[in-house]
């Protein structure tokens, strides 16, 4: 019997023994592999020395990776991660207790969300394992979070997600980065973990991400880099109980017990709202004007947040016209579109069960709707924590802060930067902002600047740095910046040619790559006629949005090598190559249009037709009549504008919080099209008085319409009492009272935390409204629960608070106890707690815990006094 025959028989037997899941993985892998007709991206699967377990794991990863993960990272990188995962499973006491399905989906994958991938698994493993020796799986989860807190704490930043190692280097991250970091750390020691998102809160603006970890057969939640004494406890317990949707992306095809929201080529999205809040399902039947079901209609469930109906679930109806969702017990707005017909209505989860949505409007119709949006009420349950557990956790928390701060103290200070500037010939004031912003990445930025100085390109190097986002400064490598500086004509436009950043992609050294792989003949042809480059992209690239659903961007080099892209990566690729060839090109931040400059004109690209033309534009002017508590509404706070894109309305990303008076009081130029204008007045309990208008903007014409922000009929009323003679300590240690500090009249008094996300948001929102609060003229008394907390705050204070702020210390806790008792706040209510009261002891406003727009909420009440 021949050897080949024996191998064939063995393979057939193994295939016959494979589970249905394994057969599906193999089929998905082979289908994915067949798409890549260029490049050899899968050779690691056939490498010698692989065990069957390793090969199956790699096949699983490759079957469901987004395209960029295949093109931009080597097979050796994934093999190293696979081997580390299996070794850790054998090494840990809990490894063998983890079911294969849980291990496969929640330990093995490298990717958490849309972050850049790195070697964090191996690095974190080596540092963490000695700390976990002898711990139970439950306690190991807590310990890993303490370690993460040593490395990073919360700081808002832009939408691009830093890699776990970049977060460590920076020493902070937004919640999406902190949770990505914690998931990576937990997986590095073999603990199943997943990132959980509320895509948007319903009772306030913004969103949040945290982590669920699997221990001893059960999923628990925890706040990333915010260690608590026990699991299932975080500052967000109460906000989460008011949430409408919590979801997580599970790598690959997943058949767990949770409610599946959708399945993509890369992940299964599951709904875990039931872990946090009461919820109920709704079925929406989309019909035409005659009441007949409409198949393949695009249905989007939207939560009012940042003045838009943010789509938290997008579905297409079946033949029965149905779409469904389970969500928290509040209101959403549902928009359904088929061709150029659409319908919109409010639905109330827990009240509505089955609703009909007629496509009764046509694109082009002028109409308006008023919608009263009510969020869930919420009712959180907190686990028990003993005083001893809390005290021990506080001690550890402060020690971890000191460890992280000691690392931060190694970042270049003013003296070090002046020395660097003197040695390299830079003006110290010019380089200081970039080096300070680079934090733990300062050595890379300094290396780039030093080399540029040696080549007498100081100004050009500073020009390039000026085009970058702060996050770029924190994770860009000198070699990448060198590539863009030294492979760009010294006279080329900074913003549209020299700038490395295009959208939200990870920066790569693509210029030298494209200048090498594109022939001089083709380069000259594209420069002479950029439309030829548009046609090349249309004809040469395979567009597969369905394979790139994670929100990552394929590197421009990866698109070239594979000839596969999603729309976002294609647009980035087009601009990257154009800039590499000296053609001014960019992506418009508001509209998302891809543009290039030819003969001094801005030209928009249409990849569908392979053509380009000047953008069809009209103008829009919004008339606004001030209401008593709002003189000048802000974009993404009080109103937003979205443009019809065929399946729905795409948000136009005008600058966040830009006043109406700067944007649309006078005529503003916009692309012609059909628009949806949403406005809202957020009420004290989280509800919204919303207004929606639809209208067209025609080419060469002006559209005049009204921006309506509905006025609340809520009167300012007395809701409780507060003893204005309550005593507290000044920072100098003297005893005083609220009354002595504020004088007669209204005042704001608050108990604030330090370094936690709810307090940081509140204080930054108050700082954003400093001028208006100063104009009010009354004192704002902010009390810390201890002197240690005050001293910790002063080490890293919030900048820009109103001059009327007075700090103090509630040393004996009497002020906080009084507020909690008088306002009937339940035990465990999180800081900050803020009141507006007067010296007749009347309270007219109270807020506690996490909320966004605190400055606006305070002023809203103040203006009504």
mmCIF file of C-alpha atoms in Angstrom, residues 47 53 124 135 176 232 263 289 311 357 367 440 639 652 761 767 775 803:
data_model
loop_
_atom_site.group_PDB
_atom_site.id
_atom_site.type_symbol
_atom_site.label_atom_id
_atom_site.label_comp_id
_atom_site.label_asym_id
_atom_site.label_seq_id
_atom_site.Cartn_x
_atom_site.Cartn_y
_atom_site.Cartn_z
ATOM 1 C CA UNK A 47 4.441 24.804 8.080
ATOM 2 C CA UNK A 53 -4.089 21.278 17.671
ATOM 3 C CA UNK A 124 1.858 40.346 29.861
ATOM 4 C CA UNK A 135 -4.771 32.389 43.606
ATOM 5 C CA UNK A 176 -12.489 51.165 24.982
ATOM 6 C CA UNK A 232 -19.874 42.496 39.469
ATOM 7 C CA UNK A 263 -23.452 36.968 12.572
ATOM 8 C CA UNK A 289 -48.480 52.147 2.240
ATOM 9 C CA UNK A 311 -28.055 53.133 15.228
ATOM 10 C CA UNK A 357 -43.876 50.699 10.478
ATOM 11 C CA UNK A 367 -41.834 66.882 6.910
ATOM 12 C CA UNK A 440 6.011 57.214 26.969
ATOM 13 C CA UNK A 639 -28.708 69.135 17.164
ATOM 14 C CA UNK A 652 -22.339 64.657 8.980
ATOM 15 C CA UNK A 761 -16.505 63.724 33.204
ATOM 16 C CA UNK A 767 -14.792 73.403 33.114
ATOM 17 C CA UNK A 775 -21.038 84.966 34.911
ATOM 18 C CA UNK A 803 -12.827 80.804 39.222
#
